[in-house]
């Protein structure tokens, strides 16, 4: 898909992988809606790239519909959706004191990462399928952000791994479901990336994590994720697949 003049939505777009993706798409001519719960940060980025800031909680249907309405008024219906919104968290199933992990901790992560992403997709897809097909029959592209934890989740990552594993499992059925409309669905599973969460860790911890990556022996750059997202948008044959972007990393149990 040619991004020039095409409307795009990026969730979690105010920071990290989402911000890099918003910048990349805008640099290639897309009209980007920066979706985030942090409206102030989204506004700053939108001003930088000539996009629109959209305050939105992806777990709230009304919030999504309001954001999509504003984006549609400014940019027209979106043909590109990149889902980067998500949260982390780790807790052992049974704590040192013998108490079980609170069910709310599991529900909170799954609700944002899996259910929230699906909520965003179902509403955006309805807009995409209603549009006229492009010359190649395509109507839209949807990208989800999983994690290598979906495959080799570590101790304490039950909730996070389950939420990201759900996204990997959603990829093919969503692609098959939307194929009749010319809407593609892809997922990227990043490894260890230099995101705001990683920046908060001590330098020695960052170096230790980087050393665990076979090659390149450094943390991933958000721009590398963004470049892959842009390539997926432009490559019509990429559909129904999950791409690990991890430098051959396989997570150890802890």
mmCIF file of C-alpha atoms in Angstrom:
data_model
loop_
_atom_site.group_PDB
_atom_site.id
_atom_site.type_symbol
_atom_site.label_atom_id
_atom_site.label_comp_id
_atom_site.label_asym_id
_atom_site.label_seq_id
_atom_site.Cartn_x
_atom_site.Cartn_y
_atom_site.Cartn_z
ATOM 1 C CA UNK A 1 0.000 0.000 0.000
ATOM 2 C CA UNK A 2 1.223 3.435 -0.890
ATOM 3 C CA UNK A 3 1.259 5.522 2.284
ATOM 4 C CA UNK A 4 1.227 8.908 0.564
ATOM 5 C CA UNK A 5 -1.907 10.674 1.771
ATOM 6 C CA UNK A 6 -3.226 7.529 3.470
ATOM 7 C CA UNK A 7 -4.822 7.809 6.912
ATOM 8 C CA UNK A 8 -3.172 5.745 9.645
ATOM 9 C CA UNK A 9 -3.807 5.124 13.342
ATOM 10 C CA UNK A 10 -1.062 4.153 15.800
ATOM 11 C CA UNK A 11 -2.098 3.105 19.299
ATOM 12 C CA UNK A 12 0.406 3.670 22.079
ATOM 13 C CA UNK A 13 1.734 6.228 19.643
ATOM 14 C CA UNK A 14 3.085 8.751 22.134
ATOM 15 C CA UNK A 15 6.202 6.822 23.158
ATOM 16 C CA UNK A 16 8.512 3.915 22.425
ATOM 17 C CA UNK A 17 7.727 1.645 19.485
ATOM 18 C CA UNK A 18 4.496 3.509 18.769
ATOM 19 C CA UNK A 19 6.162 6.917 18.559
ATOM 20 C CA UNK A 20 8.882 5.605 16.244
ATOM 21 C CA UNK A 21 6.217 4.021 14.039
ATOM 22 C CA UNK A 22 4.160 7.211 13.920
ATOM 23 C CA UNK A 23 7.252 9.151 12.847
ATOM 24 C CA UNK A 24 8.128 6.564 10.197
ATOM 25 C CA UNK A 25 4.664 6.461 8.660
ATOM 26 C CA UNK A 26 4.429 10.256 8.642
ATOM 27 C CA UNK A 27 7.818 10.518 6.945
ATOM 28 C CA UNK A 28 6.437 8.325 4.157
ATOM 29 C CA UNK A 29 3.427 10.560 3.605
ATOM 30 C CA UNK A 30 0.792 8.993 5.859
ATOM 31 C CA UNK A 31 -1.680 11.131 7.785
ATOM 32 C CA UNK A 32 -1.159 9.800 11.289
ATOM 33 C CA UNK A 33 -3.521 9.730 14.230
ATOM 34 C CA UNK A 34 -1.478 9.335 17.417
ATOM 35 C CA UNK A 35 -3.623 7.378 19.872
ATOM 36 C CA UNK A 36 -2.580 7.265 23.530
ATOM 37 C CA UNK A 37 -3.940 7.607 27.058
ATOM 38 C CA UNK A 38 -1.273 10.291 27.567
ATOM 39 C CA UNK A 39 -2.829 13.117 25.565
ATOM 40 C CA UNK A 40 -0.085 15.613 26.398
ATOM 41 C CA UNK A 41 2.652 13.360 25.005
ATOM 42 C CA UNK A 42 0.490 12.439 22.013
ATOM 43 C CA UNK A 43 -0.068 16.146 21.277
ATOM 44 C CA UNK A 44 3.663 16.859 21.334
ATOM 45 C CA UNK A 45 4.391 14.066 18.876
ATOM 46 C CA UNK A 46 1.446 14.940 16.643
ATOM 47 C CA UNK A 47 2.712 18.524 16.420
ATOM 48 C CA UNK A 48 6.162 17.229 15.476
ATOM 49 C CA UNK A 49 4.947 14.965 12.637
ATOM 50 C CA UNK A 50 1.945 16.981 11.447
ATOM 51 C CA UNK A 51 -0.556 14.442 12.727
ATOM 52 C CA UNK A 52 -3.476 14.529 15.123
ATOM 53 C CA UNK A 53 -3.433 13.592 18.819
ATOM 54 C CA UNK A 54 -6.237 11.343 20.025
ATOM 55 C CA UNK A 55 -6.813 10.650 23.712
ATOM 56 C CA UNK A 56 -8.051 7.086 23.891
ATOM 57 C CA UNK A 57 -8.319 4.078 26.185
ATOM 58 C CA UNK A 58 -8.395 0.997 23.962
ATOM 59 C CA UNK A 59 -10.296 -0.996 26.585
ATOM 60 C CA UNK A 60 -13.198 1.461 26.313
ATOM 61 C CA UNK A 61 -15.328 1.162 23.178
ATOM 62 C CA UNK A 62 -16.803 4.643 23.503
ATOM 63 C CA UNK A 63 -13.310 6.118 23.822
ATOM 64 C CA UNK A 64 -12.179 4.357 20.647
ATOM 65 C CA UNK A 65 -15.230 5.442 18.667
ATOM 66 C CA UNK A 66 -14.735 9.055 19.718
ATOM 67 C CA UNK A 67 -11.062 8.961 18.711
ATOM 68 C CA UNK A 68 -11.871 7.349 15.370
ATOM 69 C CA UNK A 69 -14.563 9.941 14.708
ATOM 70 C CA UNK A 70 -12.101 12.800 15.264
ATOM 71 C CA UNK A 71 -9.477 11.111 13.094
ATOM 72 C CA UNK A 72 -12.007 10.447 10.338
ATOM 73 C CA UNK A 73 -13.065 14.097 10.301
ATOM 74 C CA UNK A 74 -9.453 15.260 9.882
ATOM 75 C CA UNK A 75 -7.861 12.527 7.793
ATOM 76 C CA UNK A 76 -10.671 10.375 6.427
ATOM 77 C CA UNK A 77 -11.167 6.676 7.274
ATOM 78 C CA UNK A 78 -7.938 4.915 8.243
ATOM 79 C CA UNK A 79 -6.555 2.200 5.999
ATOM 80 C CA UNK A 80 -3.585 1.506 8.313
ATOM 81 C CA UNK A 81 -3.731 0.482 11.962
ATOM 82 C CA UNK A 82 -0.613 -0.274 14.012
ATOM 83 C CA UNK A 83 -1.361 -1.514 17.521
ATOM 84 C CA UNK A 84 1.480 -0.675 19.920
ATOM 85 C CA UNK A 85 -0.521 0.086 23.075
ATOM 86 C CA UNK A 86 0.224 -2.320 25.887
ATOM 87 C CA UNK A 87 1.375 -2.748 29.456
ATOM 88 C CA UNK A 88 3.821 -5.038 31.235
ATOM 89 C CA UNK A 89 4.097 -6.592 34.643
ATOM 90 C CA UNK A 90 5.536 -9.690 36.269
ATOM 91 C CA UNK A 91 4.425 -11.629 39.306
ATOM 92 C CA UNK A 92 4.931 -15.234 40.352
ATOM 93 C CA UNK A 93 1.907 -17.486 40.382
ATOM 94 C CA UNK A 94 2.540 -18.295 44.046
ATOM 95 C CA UNK A 95 4.425 -15.720 46.108
ATOM 96 C CA UNK A 96 7.128 -16.373 48.672
ATOM 97 C CA UNK A 97 4.499 -16.052 51.382
ATOM 98 C CA UNK A 98 2.462 -18.809 49.730
ATOM 99 C CA UNK A 99 -0.305 -16.515 48.497
ATOM 100 C CA UNK A 100 -1.618 -16.913 44.923
ATOM 101 C CA UNK A 101 -1.194 -14.147 42.383
ATOM 102 C CA UNK A 102 -4.241 -11.836 42.541
ATOM 103 C CA UNK A 103 -6.557 -12.589 39.637
ATOM 104 C CA UNK A 104 -6.890 -8.826 39.026
ATOM 105 C CA UNK A 105 -3.196 -8.653 38.049
ATOM 106 C CA UNK A 106 -3.746 -11.240 35.316
ATOM 107 C CA UNK A 107 -7.001 -9.641 34.174
ATOM 108 C CA UNK A 108 -5.498 -6.141 33.976
ATOM 109 C CA UNK A 109 -2.698 -7.129 31.585
ATOM 110 C CA UNK A 110 -4.840 -9.384 29.415
ATOM 111 C CA UNK A 111 -7.567 -6.749 29.284
ATOM 112 C CA UNK A 112 -5.229 -4.110 27.843
ATOM 113 C CA UNK A 113 -2.854 -6.148 25.701
ATOM 114 C CA UNK A 114 -5.231 -8.721 24.234
ATOM 115 C CA UNK A 115 -8.813 -7.581 24.650
ATOM 116 C CA UNK A 116 -7.982 -3.901 24.166
ATOM 117 C CA UNK A 117 -6.054 -4.630 20.970
ATOM 118 C CA UNK A 118 -8.894 -6.781 19.654
ATOM 119 C CA UNK A 119 -11.369 -4.036 20.542
ATOM 120 C CA UNK A 120 -9.382 -1.522 18.509
ATOM 121 C CA UNK A 121 -9.065 -3.905 15.580
ATOM 122 C CA UNK A 122 -12.745 -4.835 15.342
ATOM 123 C CA UNK A 123 -13.811 -1.185 15.223
ATOM 124 C CA UNK A 124 -11.084 -0.044 12.815
ATOM 125 C CA UNK A 125 -11.668 -3.041 10.533
ATOM 126 C CA UNK A 126 -15.318 -2.085 10.130
ATOM 127 C CA UNK A 127 -14.151 1.261 8.723
ATOM 128 C CA UNK A 128 -11.613 -0.387 6.425
ATOM 129 C CA UNK A 129 -13.955 -2.905 4.799
ATOM 130 C CA UNK A 130 -16.440 -0.128 3.969
ATOM 131 C CA UNK A 131 -13.887 1.708 1.818
ATOM 132 C CA UNK A 132 -13.373 1.322 -1.913
ATOM 133 C CA UNK A 133 -10.687 -1.168 -2.860
ATOM 134 C CA UNK A 134 -7.388 0.146 -4.187
ATOM 135 C CA UNK A 135 -6.059 -0.919 -7.588
ATOM 136 C CA UNK A 136 -4.669 -4.171 -6.151
ATOM 137 C CA UNK A 137 -7.872 -4.987 -4.270
ATOM 138 C CA UNK A 138 -6.451 -3.944 -0.918
ATOM 139 C CA UNK A 139 -8.503 -1.987 1.586
ATOM 140 C CA UNK A 140 -6.387 -1.953 4.711
ATOM 141 C CA UNK A 141 -3.475 -3.224 6.800
ATOM 142 C CA UNK A 142 -3.538 -4.120 10.492
ATOM 143 C CA UNK A 143 -0.382 -4.744 12.523
ATOM 144 C CA UNK A 144 -0.300 -6.079 16.070
ATOM 145 C CA UNK A 145 2.611 -5.962 18.516
ATOM 146 C CA UNK A 146 3.230 -9.213 20.371
ATOM 147 C CA UNK A 147 6.502 -10.185 22.075
ATOM 148 C CA UNK A 148 9.019 -13.020 22.122
ATOM 149 C CA UNK A 149 7.484 -13.708 25.541
ATOM 150 C CA UNK A 150 4.577 -15.205 23.599
ATOM 151 C CA UNK A 151 6.935 -18.098 22.766
ATOM 152 C CA UNK A 152 9.398 -18.228 25.666
ATOM 153 C CA UNK A 153 7.814 -16.351 28.531
ATOM 154 C CA UNK A 154 9.859 -16.130 31.679
ATOM 155 C CA UNK A 155 9.021 -16.952 35.284
ATOM 156 C CA UNK A 156 6.428 -14.475 36.492
ATOM 157 C CA UNK A 157 5.343 -13.523 32.965
ATOM 158 C CA UNK A 158 2.218 -15.674 32.888
ATOM 159 C CA UNK A 159 -0.133 -12.758 32.299
ATOM 160 C CA UNK A 160 2.107 -10.920 29.843
ATOM 161 C CA UNK A 161 2.987 -14.069 27.888
ATOM 162 C CA UNK A 162 -0.655 -15.123 27.723
ATOM 163 C CA UNK A 163 -1.718 -11.710 26.442
ATOM 164 C CA UNK A 164 0.960 -11.644 23.748
ATOM 165 C CA UNK A 165 0.428 -15.310 22.912
ATOM 166 C CA UNK A 166 -3.203 -14.465 22.307
ATOM 167 C CA UNK A 167 -2.179 -11.879 19.729
ATOM 168 C CA UNK A 168 0.039 -14.355 17.884
ATOM 169 C CA UNK A 169 -2.835 -16.852 17.799
ATOM 170 C CA UNK A 170 -5.221 -14.166 16.554
ATOM 171 C CA UNK A 171 -3.047 -13.286 13.575
ATOM 172 C CA UNK A 172 -3.970 -16.046 11.129
ATOM 173 C CA UNK A 173 -7.710 -16.243 11.853
ATOM 174 C CA UNK A 174 -8.011 -12.462 11.610
ATOM 175 C CA UNK A 175 -6.136 -12.496 8.294
ATOM 176 C CA UNK A 176 -8.377 -15.262 6.982
ATOM 177 C CA UNK A 177 -11.513 -13.503 8.213
ATOM 178 C CA UNK A 178 -10.591 -10.192 6.560
ATOM 179 C CA UNK A 179 -9.038 -11.614 3.374
ATOM 180 C CA UNK A 180 -12.362 -11.427 1.540
ATOM 181 C CA UNK A 181 -12.259 -7.652 2.019
ATOM 182 C CA UNK A 182 -8.621 -7.150 1.044
ATOM 183 C CA UNK A 183 -7.488 -6.303 4.579
ATOM 184 C CA UNK A 184 -4.169 -7.824 5.675
ATOM 185 C CA UNK A 185 -3.194 -8.682 9.258
ATOM 186 C CA UNK A 186 0.367 -9.109 10.503
ATOM 187 C CA UNK A 187 2.059 -9.274 13.899
ATOM 188 C CA UNK A 188 5.568 -8.307 15.007
ATOM 189 C CA UNK A 189 7.041 -10.013 18.082
ATOM 190 C CA UNK A 190 9.885 -7.788 19.330
ATOM 191 C CA UNK A 191 12.658 -9.010 21.594
ATOM 192 C CA UNK A 192 14.537 -6.680 23.930
ATOM 193 C CA UNK A 193 14.101 -3.119 22.698
ATOM 194 C CA UNK A 194 15.245 0.247 23.957
ATOM 195 C CA UNK A 195 11.890 1.601 25.124
ATOM 196 C CA UNK A 196 11.026 4.052 27.942
ATOM 197 C CA UNK A 197 10.680 1.097 30.325
ATOM 198 C CA UNK A 198 14.172 -0.112 29.429
ATOM 199 C CA UNK A 199 15.651 3.379 29.847
ATOM 200 C CA UNK A 200 14.616 3.280 33.502
ATOM 201 C CA UNK A 201 16.800 0.253 34.212
ATOM 202 C CA UNK A 202 20.375 0.701 35.482
ATOM 203 C CA UNK A 203 23.041 0.792 32.765
ATOM 204 C CA UNK A 204 24.594 -2.478 33.969
ATOM 205 C CA UNK A 205 21.225 -4.228 33.668
ATOM 206 C CA UNK A 206 20.782 -2.889 30.130
ATOM 207 C CA UNK A 207 24.243 -4.151 29.203
ATOM 208 C CA UNK A 208 23.522 -7.564 30.705
ATOM 209 C CA UNK A 209 20.315 -7.877 28.715
ATOM 210 C CA UNK A 210 22.053 -6.774 25.513
ATOM 211 C CA UNK A 211 24.762 -9.397 26.043
ATOM 212 C CA UNK A 212 22.109 -12.144 25.934
ATOM 213 C CA UNK A 213 21.217 -11.286 22.328
ATOM 214 C CA UNK A 214 23.178 -13.410 19.795
ATOM 215 C CA UNK A 215 23.433 -10.672 17.129
ATOM 216 C CA UNK A 216 23.429 -7.757 17.028
ATOM 217 C CA UNK A 217 24.678 -7.648 20.622
ATOM 218 C CA UNK A 218 22.682 -4.610 21.597
ATOM 219 C CA UNK A 219 19.126 -3.753 22.483
ATOM 220 C CA UNK A 220 16.810 -3.250 19.549
ATOM 221 C CA UNK A 221 16.095 0.262 18.314
ATOM 222 C CA UNK A 222 12.523 1.508 18.111
ATOM 223 C CA UNK A 223 13.311 2.733 14.613
ATOM 224 C CA UNK A 224 13.990 -0.863 13.534
ATOM 225 C CA UNK A 225 10.516 -1.872 14.623
ATOM 226 C CA UNK A 226 9.087 1.124 12.775
ATOM 227 C CA UNK A 227 10.972 0.241 9.594
ATOM 228 C CA UNK A 228 9.543 -3.281 9.685
ATOM 229 C CA UNK A 229 6.027 -1.953 10.262
ATOM 230 C CA UNK A 230 6.404 0.336 7.255
ATOM 231 C CA UNK A 231 7.703 -2.536 5.124
ATOM 232 C CA UNK A 232 4.700 -4.659 6.108
ATOM 233 C CA UNK A 233 2.368 -1.879 5.012
ATOM 234 C CA UNK A 234 4.103 -1.681 1.639
ATOM 235 C CA UNK A 235 4.470 -5.412 0.919
ATOM 236 C CA UNK A 236 1.177 -6.858 -0.332
ATOM 237 C CA UNK A 237 2.291 -10.485 0.121
ATOM 238 C CA UNK A 238 2.876 -10.174 3.862
ATOM 239 C CA UNK A 239 -0.287 -11.491 5.493
ATOM 240 C CA UNK A 240 -1.297 -13.768 8.345
ATOM 241 C CA UNK A 241 2.189 -14.157 9.818
ATOM 242 C CA UNK A 242 4.119 -13.287 12.981
ATOM 243 C CA UNK A 243 7.655 -11.940 12.545
ATOM 244 C CA UNK A 244 10.100 -12.224 15.446
ATOM 245 C CA UNK A 245 12.292 -9.135 15.570
ATOM 246 C CA UNK A 246 14.780 -10.246 18.176
ATOM 247 C CA UNK A 247 18.348 -10.809 16.929
ATOM 248 C CA UNK A 248 17.894 -14.600 17.425
ATOM 249 C CA UNK A 249 17.160 -14.100 21.132
ATOM 250 C CA UNK A 250 15.531 -16.913 23.098
ATOM 251 C CA UNK A 251 14.560 -15.917 26.620
ATOM 252 C CA UNK A 252 15.913 -17.940 29.520
ATOM 253 C CA UNK A 253 13.503 -19.013 32.295
ATOM 254 C CA UNK A 254 14.532 -15.945 34.348
#
